[in-house]
């Protein structure tokens, strides 16, 4: 799969842009603050319907304008795909192949995109939320039903927490939220546990190769509601934990157990590298996880995903850069950089170069 064309209107610092891409490598060069990341942000919107930089769609409307419009076209194995999006302060409309969609989940199986930025290099050492996001973004693409479960779970969690913050929470209402929380939460736990198992297998193999067999990477799902093979058992266990913690929740006025507290345990040769890893180990593990993510999409969907490398190449040493580029042959790449050396540029496979200056 690859993106063939993008059209942007009043999107961030772009007024009007029509651009055609190369099926292999698209190198997007330019000084800082010119619009390189903005361009790949627009492309990314076609995969998950939301940005990897902000949760406020209207932030992407060009200053002083009322709405933005984008159109992204892609070619897949058996079909062409076109995603259009128009966003104003009040509304958001998304069209897939000319038809308006009602829910973002209808978009998710169209274009598979993975973004890799310097932020992602930090996922191993940063707070658990970053690692949950890593899992969620990928799962939403390969299992659109997951997107619905996670949206509903978050909504119920907000309602339950709001109720806990009231001066005299209504226990009967809490019980209703508890049921719903367990309904969606159990599904999330099941999906996440299965996902992490697959990612563990793939990333550990990749990591072994990158480190010439020196390091054994192991990724485990960490949840305060342990994973159960049977979904009904999972729900019951979650409910049990919720009830056990009711007093604590009432006291703290928030929900203490559930997948919103999940994490990924990441070890190298048995040592928890979230805490004890060197910076190099943490970054290499992040690279292995990202590459595993790409391979898993291929395994699950039989489509090659598109990879957006935002400023990340110059963050890696030569050996890692080469590993990354070589393991991605056949995948469409968008590489942004303000300072990529000629040496690196010359090692890239065939492609097209774009120079961005002030939104043009
Ligand atoms: P760097 O190399 O520093 O990452 P970049 O080329 O990736 O730079 P972008 O993040 O794509 O830069 O673009 C940043 C520019 O876009 C900034 O000058 C910023 O002010 C501008 N910008 C961001 N949002 C909007 C908006 N809604 N309307 C107009 N301009 C915007
Ligand atoms: Mg940038």
Coordinates of C-alpha atoms and ligand atoms in Angstrom, one line a residue, residues 12-13 30-39 53 59-63 310-311 338, ligand 1:
X12 CA -1.7 24.3 9.6
X13 CA 0.8 26.6 7.7
X30 CA 13.8 21.9 5.0
X31 CA 14.7 24.2 7.9
X32 CA 13.0 24.1 11.3
X33 CA 9.4 25.3 11.5
X34 CA 8.7 25.2 7.7
X35 CA 5.9 22.6 7.6
X36 CA 7.6 19.2 7.3
X37 CA 5.8 17.6 10.3
X38 CA 2.6 19.4 9.3
X39 CA 2.7 17.6 6.0
X53 CA 0.4 15.5 17.9
X59 CA -5.6 23.3 16.2
X60 CA -4.8 22.1 12.7
X61 CA -7.0 24.8 11.1
X62 CA -4.7 27.5 9.6
X63 CA -4.6 30.6 11.8
X310 CA 9.6 12.3 11.6
X311 CA 13.1 13.6 12.4
X338 CA 16.3 19.3 8.8
Ligands
LIG1 P1 11.1 21.1 12.7 O1 12.3 20.8 11.8 O2 11.5 22.1 13.8 O3 10.4 19.9 13.2 P2 8.9 21.4 10.8 O4 9.3 21.8 9.4 O5 8.6 20.0 11.1 O6 10.1 21.9 11.8 P3 6.2 22.0 11.5 O7 5.9 21.5 12.8 O8 5.7 21.2 10.3 O9 7.7 22.3 11.3 O10 5.6 23.4 11.2 C1 5.7 24.3 12.2 C2 5.1 25.7 11.7 O11 3.7 25.6 11.5 C3 5.4 26.6 12.8 O12 5.9 27.8 12.2 C4 4.0 26.9 13.3 O13 3.8 28.2 13.8 C5 3.1 26.6 12.1 N1 1.8 26.2 12.5 C6 1.4 25.3 13.4 N2 0.1 25.2 13.5 C7 -0.4 26.2 12.7 C8 -1.7 26.6 12.4 N3 -2.8 26.1 12.9 N4 -1.9 27.6 11.5 C9 -0.8 28.2 10.9 N5 0.5 27.8 11.2 C10 0.7 26.8 12.0

